[in-house]
Structures are given as structure tokens and as C-alpha cells.
Coordinates of C-alpha atoms and ligand atoms in Angstrom, one line a residue:
M1 CA 105.8 81.6 82.6
A2 CA 108.9 82.8 84.5
T3 CA 108.9 83.2 88.3
P4 CA 107.3 86.5 89.2
L5 CA 109.4 89.4 90.4
R6 CA 108.5 91.0 93.7
G7 CA 108.8 94.5 95.0
V8 CA 106.6 97.0 96.9
G9 CA 103.4 98.1 95.3
V10 CA 103.2 101.9 95.7
S11 CA 100.5 102.9 93.4
P12 CA 97.5 100.6 93.0
G13 CA 95.9 99.0 89.9
V14 CA 97.1 96.5 87.3
A15 CA 99.0 97.1 84.1
V16 CA 99.6 94.7 81.2
G17 CA 102.1 95.5 78.5
P18 CA 105.5 95.2 77.0
V19 CA 108.6 96.4 78.9
A20 CA 110.5 99.4 77.7
L21 CA 113.8 99.8 79.6
M22 CA 115.2 103.2 80.6
G23 CA 118.7 103.2 79.2
G24 CA 121.7 104.0 81.3
E25 CA 124.8 105.6 80.1
V26 CA 126.0 104.3 76.8
P27 CA 129.6 102.8 77.0
E28 CA 132.3 104.4 75.0
P29 CA 133.1 102.1 72.0
P30 CA 136.8 100.9 72.1
A31 CA 139.3 103.2 70.5
G32 CA 141.6 102.2 67.7
G33 CA 140.9 100.4 64.5
A34 CA 139.8 96.9 64.6
A35 CA 141.3 94.5 62.1
G36 CA 139.1 93.2 59.3
L37 CA 136.5 96.0 59.4
D38 CA 135.0 96.9 56.0
A39 CA 135.1 100.7 55.9
A40 CA 132.3 101.0 53.4
A41 CA 130.0 98.7 55.6
E42 CA 130.9 100.7 58.7
L43 CA 130.2 104.0 57.0
H44 CA 126.8 102.6 55.7
A45 CA 125.9 101.4 59.2
A46 CA 126.9 104.8 60.8
K47 CA 124.9 106.8 58.3
A48 CA 121.8 104.5 58.7
A49 CA 122.0 104.9 62.5
L50 CA 122.2 108.7 62.2
E51 CA 119.3 108.8 59.7
A52 CA 117.2 106.6 62.0
V53 CA 117.8 108.8 65.0
A54 CA 117.0 112.0 62.9
G55 CA 113.8 110.3 61.6
E56 CA 112.7 109.2 65.1
L57 CA 113.2 112.7 66.4
E58 CA 111.1 114.1 63.6
T59 CA 108.3 111.5 64.2
R60 CA 108.2 112.3 67.9
G61 CA 108.2 116.1 67.1
R62 CA 105.2 115.7 64.7
A63 CA 103.3 113.8 67.3
A64 CA 104.0 116.4 70.1
G65 CA 103.6 119.5 68.0
G66 CA 104.3 123.1 69.3
D67 CA 107.6 124.0 71.0
V68 CA 108.5 120.4 71.4
Q69 CA 108.4 119.8 67.6
D70 CA 110.7 122.9 67.1
V71 CA 113.2 121.5 69.6
L72 CA 113.2 118.0 68.2
E73 CA 113.5 119.2 64.6
A74 CA 116.4 121.3 65.5
Q75 CA 118.0 118.2 67.0
A76 CA 117.3 116.2 63.9
M77 CA 119.1 118.9 61.9
M78 CA 122.2 118.6 64.2
V79 CA 122.3 114.8 63.5
R80 CA 122.1 115.5 59.7
D81 CA 124.8 118.2 59.8
P82 CA 127.0 117.5 56.7
S83 CA 130.2 118.2 58.7
L84 CA 129.3 115.4 61.1
D85 CA 128.8 113.1 58.1
D86 CA 132.2 114.1 56.7
Q87 CA 133.9 113.3 60.0
V88 CA 132.3 109.9 60.2
E89 CA 133.4 109.2 56.6
T90 CA 137.0 110.2 57.4
L91 CA 137.0 108.1 60.6
T92 CA 135.5 105.0 59.1
G93 CA 138.0 105.4 56.3
Q94 CA 140.8 105.3 58.9
G95 CA 139.5 101.9 60.1
R96 CA 137.2 103.0 63.0
S97 CA 134.1 101.0 63.7
A98 CA 130.8 102.7 62.9
A99 CA 130.1 103.2 66.7
R100 CA 133.6 104.6 67.4
A101 CA 133.5 106.9 64.4
V102 CA 130.1 108.3 65.4
W103 CA 131.4 108.7 69.0
E104 CA 134.5 110.6 67.9
A105 CA 132.7 112.7 65.3
F106 CA 130.2 113.9 67.9
T107 CA 133.1 114.6 70.3
V108 CA 134.8 116.9 67.7
Y109 CA 131.5 118.7 67.1
R110 CA 130.9 119.0 70.8
D111 CA 134.3 120.5 71.5
V112 CA 133.8 123.1 68.8
L113 CA 130.4 124.1 70.4
A114 CA 131.7 124.1 73.9
G115 CA 134.2 126.8 73.0
A116 CA 131.7 128.9 70.9
G117 CA 130.0 131.1 73.5
E118 CA 127.3 130.6 76.1
Y119 CA 124.4 129.8 73.8
M120 CA 126.3 127.2 71.8
A121 CA 127.7 125.7 74.9
A122 CA 124.2 125.0 76.1
R123 CA 123.8 122.7 73.1
V124 CA 126.5 120.4 74.3
A125 CA 124.1 118.4 76.5
D126 CA 121.9 118.0 73.4
L127 CA 124.8 116.6 71.4
D128 CA 125.7 114.2 74.2
D129 CA 122.2 112.9 74.1
L130 CA 122.3 112.5 70.3
R131 CA 125.6 110.8 70.4
G132 CA 124.2 108.4 73.1
R133 CA 121.2 107.6 71.0
T134 CA 123.1 106.9 67.8
V135 CA 125.9 104.9 69.5
A136 CA 123.3 102.9 71.5
R137 CA 121.6 101.9 68.2
L138 CA 124.9 100.7 66.7
L139 CA 125.9 98.8 69.8
G140 CA 122.4 97.3 70.3
V141 CA 122.0 98.6 73.9
P142 CA 119.0 100.6 75.3
V143 CA 118.9 104.2 74.3
P144 CA 119.8 106.4 77.3
G145 CA 117.0 108.2 79.1
V146 CA 113.3 107.7 78.8
P147 CA 112.3 105.3 76.0
H148 CA 109.9 106.2 73.2
P149 CA 109.0 102.9 71.7
G150 CA 106.0 104.3 69.8
H151 CA 103.4 102.2 71.6
P152 CA 102.1 101.9 75.2
Y153 CA 104.6 100.4 77.6
V154 CA 105.6 99.5 81.1
L155 CA 108.6 101.7 82.0
V156 CA 111.3 99.7 83.8
A157 CA 114.2 101.6 85.3
R158 CA 116.8 101.4 88.1
D159 CA 115.1 104.5 89.6
L160 CA 113.6 107.7 88.2
A161 CA 114.8 111.2 88.7
P162 CA 112.7 114.4 88.4
A163 CA 114.6 115.3 85.2
D164 CA 113.6 111.9 83.6
T165 CA 109.9 112.2 84.5
A166 CA 109.8 115.8 83.1
V167 CA 110.3 114.4 79.6
L168 CA 108.1 111.4 80.0
D169 CA 105.2 111.0 77.6
A170 CA 102.6 110.2 80.3
T171 CA 99.9 109.1 77.8
S172 CA 101.8 106.0 76.8
V173 CA 103.1 104.8 80.2
L174 CA 101.0 101.9 81.5
G175 CA 102.9 101.4 84.7
F176 CA 106.3 101.7 86.4
V177 CA 108.7 99.1 87.8
T178 CA 111.9 100.2 89.4
E179 CA 114.7 98.2 91.1
E180 CA 115.3 100.9 93.7
G181 CA 113.2 103.5 95.5
G182 CA 110.6 103.3 98.2
P183 CA 107.1 104.4 98.9
T184 CA 108.0 108.1 98.9
S185 CA 110.3 107.9 95.9
H186 CA 109.8 110.1 92.9
T187 CA 108.5 107.1 90.9
A188 CA 105.8 106.5 93.5
I189 CA 104.7 110.2 93.6
L190 CA 104.6 110.4 89.8
A191 CA 102.7 107.1 89.4
K192 CA 100.1 108.2 91.9
S193 CA 99.7 111.6 90.2
L194 CA 99.2 109.7 86.9
A195 CA 97.0 107.1 88.6
V196 CA 99.0 104.2 87.0
P197 CA 100.3 101.2 88.9
A198 CA 103.8 101.1 90.2
V199 CA 106.1 98.6 91.9
V200 CA 109.4 99.8 93.4
G201 CA 112.3 98.0 95.1
C202 CA 111.8 95.2 92.6
A203 CA 115.1 93.2 92.4
G204 CA 115.9 91.8 88.9
A205 CA 113.5 94.2 87.0
T206 CA 116.3 95.8 84.9
G207 CA 117.3 92.3 83.8
L208 CA 114.1 92.1 81.8
A209 CA 114.5 92.3 78.0
D210 CA 112.8 95.2 76.1
G211 CA 109.5 94.0 74.8
T212 CA 108.9 91.3 77.4
R213 CA 105.2 91.2 78.3
V214 CA 104.5 91.7 82.0
I215 CA 101.6 92.1 84.4
V216 CA 102.3 94.8 87.0
D217 CA 100.2 94.6 90.2
G218 CA 100.7 97.9 92.0
G219 CA 98.6 96.5 94.9
T220 CA 100.5 93.3 95.8
G221 CA 103.9 94.4 94.4
E222 CA 104.1 91.4 92.0
V223 CA 105.4 91.6 88.5
R224 CA 104.5 88.6 86.3
V225 CA 106.9 87.9 83.5
D226 CA 105.6 86.3 80.2
P227 CA 102.2 85.6 81.7
S228 CA 99.8 83.0 80.1
E229 CA 96.9 84.2 77.9
A230 CA 94.5 83.4 80.7
E231 CA 96.4 85.5 83.2
V232 CA 96.5 88.4 80.7
R233 CA 92.7 88.2 80.2
A234 CA 92.1 88.2 83.9
A235 CA 94.4 91.2 84.4
Q236 CA 92.8 93.1 81.5
A237 CA 89.4 92.5 83.1
R238 CA 90.8 94.1 86.3
V239 CA 92.1 97.1 84.3
A240 CA 88.7 97.5 82.8
A241 CA 86.9 97.2 86.2
R242 CA 89.1 99.9 87.7
L243 CA 88.5 102.3 84.8
A244 CA 84.8 101.8 85.0
A245 CA 84.7 102.1 88.8
R246 CA 86.9 105.3 88.8
G247 CA 84.4 106.9 86.4
Q248 CA 81.6 106.4 88.9
A249 CA 83.5 107.6 92.0
T250 CA 82.1 111.1 92.7
G251 CA 80.8 113.1 95.7
P252 CA 82.2 113.7 99.1
G253 CA 84.1 110.9 100.8
A254 CA 82.3 108.7 103.3
T255 CA 82.3 105.2 104.7
A256 CA 79.6 102.7 103.7
D257 CA 77.7 103.6 106.9
G258 CA 77.8 107.3 106.1
Q259 CA 80.6 108.6 108.3
P260 CA 82.1 111.6 106.3
V261 CA 85.8 111.5 105.7
S262 CA 86.9 114.6 103.7
L263 CA 89.0 113.7 100.7
L264 CA 91.4 116.5 99.9
A265 CA 94.3 117.3 97.6
N266 CA 98.0 118.0 98.2
I267 CA 99.1 120.9 96.0
G268 CA 102.1 123.1 95.6
G269 CA 100.5 126.2 94.0
P270 CA 97.8 127.7 91.8
A271 CA 98.8 125.6 88.8
D272 CA 97.9 122.4 90.6
A273 CA 94.4 123.6 91.7
P274 CA 92.4 122.9 88.5
G275 CA 93.7 119.3 88.4
A276 CA 92.7 118.8 92.0
V277 CA 89.2 120.2 91.4
G278 CA 88.9 118.0 88.3
A279 CA 89.9 114.9 90.2
G280 CA 87.0 115.6 92.7
A281 CA 89.0 117.0 95.6
E282 CA 86.7 118.5 98.3
G283 CA 89.4 121.0 99.0
V284 CA 93.0 121.2 99.9
G285 CA 94.5 119.4 102.9
L286 CA 98.1 120.4 102.3
F287 CA 99.2 123.5 100.3
R288 CA 103.0 123.3 100.4
T289 CA 103.6 127.1 100.1
E290 CA 107.4 126.7 100.2
F291 CA 107.2 125.2 96.6
L292 CA 106.3 128.7 95.4
F293 CA 109.5 130.3 96.7
L294 CA 112.2 127.6 96.4
D295 CA 114.3 129.7 93.9
R296 CA 114.0 133.0 95.9
T297 CA 116.9 134.8 97.5
D298 CA 114.8 137.5 99.1
P299 CA 111.6 136.9 101.0
P300 CA 108.4 137.0 98.9
T301 CA 106.3 140.2 99.5
I302 CA 102.9 140.1 101.2
D303 CA 101.3 141.1 98.0
E304 CA 102.7 138.4 95.8
Q305 CA 101.9 135.8 98.4
R306 CA 98.3 137.1 98.7
E307 CA 97.9 136.8 95.0
A308 CA 99.1 133.2 94.9
Y309 CA 97.0 132.2 97.8
Q310 CA 93.9 133.9 96.5
A311 CA 94.3 132.1 93.2
V312 CA 94.2 128.8 95.0
F313 CA 91.2 129.7 97.2
D314 CA 89.2 131.0 94.2
A315 CA 89.9 127.8 92.2
F316 CA 87.6 125.8 94.6
P317 CA 83.9 126.2 95.1
A318 CA 82.8 128.5 97.9
G319 CA 83.0 126.9 101.3
A320 CA 85.7 124.4 100.3
K321 CA 88.3 123.8 103.0
V322 CA 91.9 124.9 102.1
V323 CA 94.6 124.1 104.6
V324 CA 97.6 126.4 104.0
R325 CA 100.9 125.1 105.4
T326 CA 103.3 127.9 106.4
L327 CA 106.8 127.7 104.9
D328 CA 108.4 124.3 105.5
A329 CA 112.1 125.1 104.9
G330 CA 115.1 123.1 105.6
A331 CA 116.8 119.8 104.6
D332 CA 115.4 118.9 101.1
K333 CA 113.8 122.3 100.7
P334 CA 116.3 125.0 101.6
L335 CA 114.9 128.5 101.2
A336 CA 117.8 130.8 100.4
F337 CA 116.1 133.9 102.0
L338 CA 115.9 132.2 105.4
D339 CA 119.7 131.8 105.4
L340 CA 119.8 128.5 107.3
G341 CA 123.5 128.1 106.8
G342 CA 125.4 124.8 106.6
E343 CA 124.3 122.3 109.2
P344 CA 125.9 119.0 109.9
N345 CA 122.6 117.2 109.9
P346 CA 119.9 119.3 108.2
A347 CA 117.0 116.9 108.7
L348 CA 117.6 117.4 112.5
G349 CA 118.3 121.1 112.2
Q350 CA 116.5 124.4 111.6
R351 CA 113.5 123.0 109.8
G352 CA 109.8 124.0 109.5
L353 CA 108.5 126.1 112.3
R354 CA 111.9 126.3 114.0
A355 CA 113.4 127.9 110.9
V356 CA 110.7 130.7 110.7
R357 CA 110.8 131.3 114.4
R358 CA 114.3 132.7 113.9
V359 CA 112.8 135.3 111.5
P360 CA 109.3 135.9 112.9
E361 CA 108.6 138.7 110.4
V362 CA 108.7 136.2 107.5
L363 CA 106.0 134.1 109.3
A364 CA 104.0 137.3 110.2
D365 CA 104.0 138.4 106.5
Q366 CA 102.9 135.0 105.4
L367 CA 100.0 134.9 107.9
E368 CA 99.0 138.4 106.9
A369 CA 98.9 137.4 103.2
V370 CA 96.9 134.2 104.0
G371 CA 94.5 136.2 106.2
T372 CA 94.0 139.0 103.6
A373 CA 93.4 136.4 100.8
A374 CA 91.0 134.4 103.1
A375 CA 89.0 137.5 103.9
A376 CA 88.5 138.2 100.2
S377 CA 87.5 134.7 99.2
G378 CA 84.7 132.2 99.9
A379 CA 87.0 129.4 100.9
D380 CA 87.2 128.0 104.4
V381 CA 90.8 128.7 105.0
W382 CA 92.8 126.9 107.7
V383 CA 96.5 127.4 108.5
M384 CA 99.0 124.9 109.9
A385 CA 102.7 124.9 110.9
P386 CA 105.1 122.1 109.9
M387 CA 107.6 120.2 112.1
V388 CA 106.1 121.1 115.5
A389 CA 107.7 119.2 118.4
S390 CA 105.8 120.3 121.4
A391 CA 102.6 121.8 122.8
D392 CA 104.5 125.0 123.6
E393 CA 105.5 125.4 120.0
A394 CA 101.9 124.7 119.0
A395 CA 100.6 127.4 121.4
W396 CA 103.2 129.9 120.0
F397 CA 102.0 129.3 116.4
R398 CA 98.3 129.6 117.4
A399 CA 99.0 133.0 119.0
Q400 CA 100.6 134.2 115.7
A401 CA 97.8 132.8 113.5
R402 CA 95.0 134.3 115.7
R403 CA 96.2 137.8 114.7
Q404 CA 94.6 137.2 111.3
P405 CA 91.1 136.4 110.2
I406 CA 91.9 132.7 109.5
G407 CA 89.2 130.0 110.2
K408 CA 91.3 127.5 112.2
A409 CA 94.9 127.2 113.3
G410 CA 96.6 123.8 113.6
V411 CA 99.9 122.0 113.4
M412 CA 101.4 119.0 111.7
I413 CA 102.3 116.0 113.6
E414 CA 105.6 114.8 112.0
I415 CA 107.9 114.4 115.0
P416 CA 107.3 111.4 117.3
A417 CA 107.4 113.7 120.4
A418 CA 104.4 115.6 119.1
A419 CA 102.5 112.3 118.4
L420 CA 103.2 111.0 121.8
R421 CA 101.9 114.2 123.4
A422 CA 99.1 114.7 120.8
G423 CA 96.5 115.4 123.6
A424 CA 98.6 118.3 124.9
V425 CA 99.2 119.6 121.4
L426 CA 95.6 119.4 120.5
A427 CA 94.6 121.3 123.6
E428 CA 96.5 124.3 122.1
V429 CA 95.2 124.2 118.5
D430 CA 92.0 123.6 116.5
F431 CA 93.2 120.6 114.5
V432 CA 96.3 118.5 113.6
S433 CA 97.4 116.9 110.4
I434 CA 99.8 113.9 110.4
G435 CA 102.7 114.1 108.0
T436 CA 103.5 110.4 107.7
N437 CA 106.5 111.0 105.4
D438 CA 108.5 112.9 108.1
L439 CA 106.9 111.0 110.9
A440 CA 108.4 107.8 109.4
Q441 CA 111.8 109.5 108.9
Y442 CA 112.0 110.5 112.5
T443 CA 110.5 107.3 114.0
F444 CA 113.0 105.1 112.2
A445 CA 115.9 107.5 112.3
A446 CA 116.2 107.0 108.5
D447 CA 116.8 109.9 106.2
R448 CA 114.0 110.0 103.6
L449 CA 116.4 111.2 101.0
V450 CA 118.7 108.2 101.2
S451 CA 117.3 105.6 98.7
E452 CA 119.0 102.6 100.4
L453 CA 116.9 103.4 103.5
A454 CA 113.7 103.6 101.5
S455 CA 112.1 100.6 103.2
F456 CA 111.9 102.6 106.4
Q457 CA 109.6 105.1 104.7
D458 CA 107.0 102.4 104.3
P459 CA 103.9 103.9 106.0
W460 CA 102.5 100.4 106.7
Q461 CA 105.0 99.9 109.5
P462 CA 103.1 99.0 112.7
A463 CA 105.4 101.3 114.8
L464 CA 104.3 104.2 112.7
L465 CA 100.7 103.2 112.8
E466 CA 100.9 103.0 116.6
L467 CA 101.8 106.7 116.6
V468 CA 98.9 107.5 114.3
A469 CA 96.6 105.6 116.6
R470 CA 97.8 107.7 119.5
V471 CA 97.0 110.9 117.6
G472 CA 93.6 109.5 116.5
E473 CA 92.7 108.7 120.1
A474 CA 93.6 112.3 121.1
G475 CA 91.4 113.6 118.3
R476 CA 88.5 111.5 119.5
D477 CA 88.9 112.6 123.1
S478 CA 89.1 116.3 122.2
G479 CA 86.5 116.2 119.4
K480 CA 89.0 118.0 117.1
P481 CA 89.8 117.0 113.5
V482 CA 92.8 114.8 112.7
G483 CA 94.0 114.7 109.1
V484 CA 96.7 112.7 107.3
C485 CA 98.5 114.5 104.5
G486 CA 101.6 112.3 103.9
E487 CA 101.8 109.7 101.1
A488 CA 100.1 107.2 103.3
A489 CA 96.7 108.9 102.8
G490 CA 96.7 108.1 99.0
D491 CA 97.0 104.3 99.5
P492 CA 93.4 103.1 99.4
L493 CA 93.9 100.1 101.7
L494 CA 96.0 102.1 104.2
A495 CA 93.4 104.9 104.0
L496 CA 90.9 102.4 105.5
V497 CA 93.3 101.7 108.3
L498 CA 93.9 105.4 109.0
V499 CA 90.2 106.0 109.3
G500 CA 89.9 103.1 111.6
L501 CA 92.6 104.7 113.8
G502 CA 90.6 107.8 114.1
V503 CA 91.7 110.0 111.2
T504 CA 88.9 112.3 110.0
S505 CA 90.3 113.6 106.7
L506 CA 92.8 112.4 104.1
S507 CA 94.8 114.6 101.8
M508 CA 96.7 113.1 98.8
A509 CA 97.9 113.5 95.2
P510 CA 94.7 114.2 93.2
G511 CA 95.3 111.0 91.1
S512 CA 94.7 108.8 94.2
L513 CA 91.3 110.4 95.2
A514 CA 89.1 108.1 93.1
D515 CA 90.5 104.8 94.4
V516 CA 90.4 106.0 98.0
R517 CA 86.9 107.3 97.7
L518 CA 85.7 104.0 96.1
L519 CA 87.2 101.6 98.7
L520 CA 86.2 103.8 101.6
G521 CA 82.6 103.7 100.3
R522 CA 82.7 99.9 100.5
H523 CA 83.7 99.7 104.2
T524 CA 81.8 100.7 107.4
M525 CA 83.5 102.4 110.3
A526 CA 83.4 99.0 112.1
D527 CA 85.2 97.4 109.1
C528 CA 87.9 100.2 109.2
R529 CA 88.5 99.6 112.9
R530 CA 88.8 95.9 112.4
L531 CA 91.3 96.4 109.6
A532 CA 93.3 98.9 111.7
R533 CA 93.6 96.3 114.4
L534 CA 94.9 93.7 111.9
A535 CA 97.5 96.2 110.7
L536 CA 98.6 97.2 114.3
E537 CA 98.9 93.5 115.3
A538 CA 101.1 92.6 112.3
S539 CA 104.8 91.9 112.8
E540 CA 106.0 94.2 110.1
A541 CA 104.9 96.4 107.1
G542 CA 104.6 93.6 104.5
A543 CA 102.5 91.5 106.8
A544 CA 100.3 94.4 107.7
R545 CA 99.7 95.2 104.0
R546 CA 98.9 91.5 103.2
R547 CA 96.5 91.0 106.1
V548 CA 94.5 94.1 105.3
R549 CA 94.4 93.3 101.6
E550 CA 93.1 89.8 102.3
A551 CA 90.4 91.1 104.8
A552 CA 89.2 94.1 102.9
S553 CA 86.3 93.8 100.4
G554 CA 86.0 94.7 96.8
V555 CA 89.8 95.0 96.2
D556 CA 89.9 92.6 93.2
E557 CA 86.5 93.7 91.9
L558 CA 87.7 97.3 91.8
G559 CA 90.9 96.3 90.0
L560 CA 93.1 97.6 92.9
Ligands
PEP1 C1 105.0 114.7 105.5 O1 106.1 114.9 106.0 O2 104.3 113.7 105.5 C2 104.4 115.9 104.7 C3 103.2 115.8 104.2 O3 105.2 116.9 104.5 P1 106.3 117.0 103.4 O4 106.2 115.7 102.6 O5 106.1 118.2 102.5 O6 107.5 117.1 104.2
MG2 MG1 106.9 116.9 106.2

């Protein structure tokens, strides 16, 4: 067995399976004829590769059915186009290698399409993809983009972009390993939503050969390469244990000694609500309303907002809590209709509540839409403002929210100043919810969008936990709820620590709910406080994670 690779575990559980590498860009085969090439053999190889690509597309299409099948069959036809074949024959006849001939033939085809009107020009990207697939086969390098090996696999990539994950066949991915990325990377978010293990920041992962068997431990961050049969059996037992345990995890969240901790879902719109209900969410702890309007150039009307909010409220059983976050614009989520302009440093600019304070009518309309939808629904609707820096801002927001029939008004704690003055902030509002993603960004002065700084986003960092502790203490003193709705809440071990620090509800990607519920039910409040102390006293994030993992109970037994 080779030395294990190490990264950061960002989605718990264990996966065992063969590696399938995400292919990068395919290199352009060298131009010019190479001496000694057998034209007939090159033509044969090129035709075989084209046919293999067409056949693979058809097989995938049949498996997917519907629109996907139509698209993939159309692509297979492009690969089988006789004029492409003719070009390849001419080029191999002129002494080009099979790979070079395919490359050039697709390039000719591509240039014709690019000049043939808007619809045809849109097919150019398809052709580039097909050229990459065929040439990769001929050169023996990984096919670009998401692999489709035809069996369950562990996806290994440098990093994953949203466009990659959109075409991923989620049913055959056993786990993820990426060289780059951090706890809030796209890979981490996707893995949690699929409830499969993931390790990110794992140096050396892309050096693994396709088909290598690995054990991915999304809890410890370890990736075992070529494990022994005994190790595979032990890992498979953990996979089975987790599956069985997740099936039993139902009902409201609570510690082993019966202290309720609401387990809620993070959603971006009505389309996410059924999944959250199905995963056992007790309600919604973060409804990111800006996701509904990212492509808008004029502000959404009250009516269309009301309709979207009502659809979410009605998706949950009567009495369920739904926390609506007012528009969180700026930095990574520019909303064109707010006209934030160019800023030298958008993460420190007009963001969240600051951005809507410049156009108070946008906030007033949104609160009216939430209030009207709340009055017509059975949900327990709360509203909160993002990126609040001070008690004054919290008081201003509360005054706006109070004009509507909305159960409770609160604010997010995402700026260190608000965490440090949590008592004063809580004096102005009914509740707070800690956004650990932004709180980490601002505590460590590390842009959450810069992947080289991803380690600063690790929510296990004791400095971040100290701020959470401060907010938890203010919550206890005031008797008001303190939630967490950043990525931290979906890490089952960290969830114990957060509860020990005084957090009363946890909101996360629905895929994380079962693991969090299970582990919470195995620990008393006293256990959670003890684990919180261990994390706070650790020297750094990795040590905090290790100490808590060792001291918590049932982690291996639950396959986490
Ligand atoms: C956060 O910052 O932790 C949070 C939940 O808000 P968002 O990720 O939407 O910025
Ligand atoms: Mg935030």
C-alpha cells in the first residue's frame, strides 16, 4: 500500500472505489507529418477513435433518456459526419498522425460553423468538446471534463467549477478528492448536498492513475491509495453503517439529554424546498432570496416576490420556522438592479444591508412581500438582514421589519464587530444567526473567493470559534435564539462544538441534516460543552478537528 495522501475532509463519510480523473485541456498534437507513419494505420486509428466517441455518446444518451439523449445523439451524429471522415482521410493521406488529422479536421469543421450564423456558432463549443474527446483517446490522456467511466467512481480533480458539476452524473460518484479548494469551495458544497465524502486541498491527488483503488475518508481528510483487502472490508463496513444509521435518523434535532436544537435547511428558492422537507429539515434557517434575482436588471415586483416566498412557506408543514434573509447583494452576488457600481474592494464595499439601505424602497418592497406571504401561510416566518456591523444598523432593520406582520426580526452576525458587540446587537433584535463563511472571511482578512486562501475559510479555526462563543454567551444572557447558517453548521463534529458554544439552531445543506442529527443525539449538552472547550483550546484548526474527533463518541460506528 502506498503512503496515504492528506487533505481537508469537508464532507463526512467513507468511500471506496476506483479513481476517475477529471481531464484537463487536451494538448494540441504536433503539426507537420512525422516520418515513418503508416497512413492506412493512422486512418484506421482515427476512424476507430471517432466511432468509439460516437458510440460512448449514444450509450450515455440511452442511459439518460429524455432531452439529454437527444443532445448526445445529435453530438454522435456530428462525430459521424461524412465530411469530417473525408477530411481525416485526406489529412492522414498527407502524412498527418491520427491525432493531428482529427484535430485539424475538427478545426476546419469548427471554422465553417463559426461563420454560419448565431445558432450554428453555438455548436462550436460542442465541437471543441468532441475534438478533445477524440484526440484524448488517440493520445491516451484523460478525456477533458467530467469522466463517465460507466461504473461508480471517486472523482479526482484539480478543482471543480459549477459548470463541471452541472453535468455530473451524481448517481455514480462515490466521493470527491481535489488538489485545490477549501471548506467552502464548490466541491465541498456539492459533496454535502449529495451526502458523499469529500477531501479537498489534497496534494498529489491528480497524480493518481485512472482506476487506482482508494479509500476516501471525508472525516479525517485521508485518502488511502491501493489499500489492503482488510482495509477495504473495514471501510465498506463503515459505508454500510452510515447508510443504515442515516435511514434511522428522523425527528426533531436534540442532544442525548433532550435539549432541542432545531435542524434547518439552507435554500435558494421554491425549487429547493421539497428536497429540504424530504431530508427531514424542521424548517428553513437561511432562505438566500438574492438567488432568485441574480439575473435581473430591474427590481422584482412585490407580487412576484410574494409568490416565490409563499411557495416556500407552503412547502413546509404548518408551524415550521422559515427564516427569510433579505437581499444579500455585493461582491460575489452583484444584483444589477441595485447598481452598486465598480468598487476597488467589493467584499469590503456596499454589501448586504448597506447596499439596500441606499435604496430603501427595495427593502420595503421585499419586507411587504414577505409580510403578505407570511400572513397568508401557516409558516412561522422570521426575517433577517445580512452583513450587519453594529447595534444601530440592527435597530434600523428591526424598525423596517416591524412595519410588517412578520414573527421575528433578526440579523446575521458575519462581521467581527457585530460578534464582539453581540450583546448590544441582540438587545435590538429578536434573534441572530451567525454566517461563519463571511465571519471567517472578515476575521482572517482573506477573500473567500480566492482559492489560494481557502485554508482561512476553515471554520474550525479557534479564533473564529472564539467569536462564535462570544455570540453564544450573549444569546444565553439575553435568552434569545442564536443560529448558525454558514457551512460550519453542516459538519457533524463541528455542530457539537457550536451547540456547546451556545448555538440553539443549525441550518445547513439538506444532505448534511441526517449526519448532524445522528451525532447530536449521541451527545449530551455537557459533552458538547466539553468538546467546545477542547476546540477553543487547540492551537489551530487541524488540531481542533483532531481533538474533537478523538473525544466524540460514535464517530466510527456511524461511519463518519
Ligand atoms: C455566511 O456568510 O456564512 C452565510 C451563510 O451567508 P452567504 O454564504 O450566503 O454569504
Ligand atoms: Mg454571508
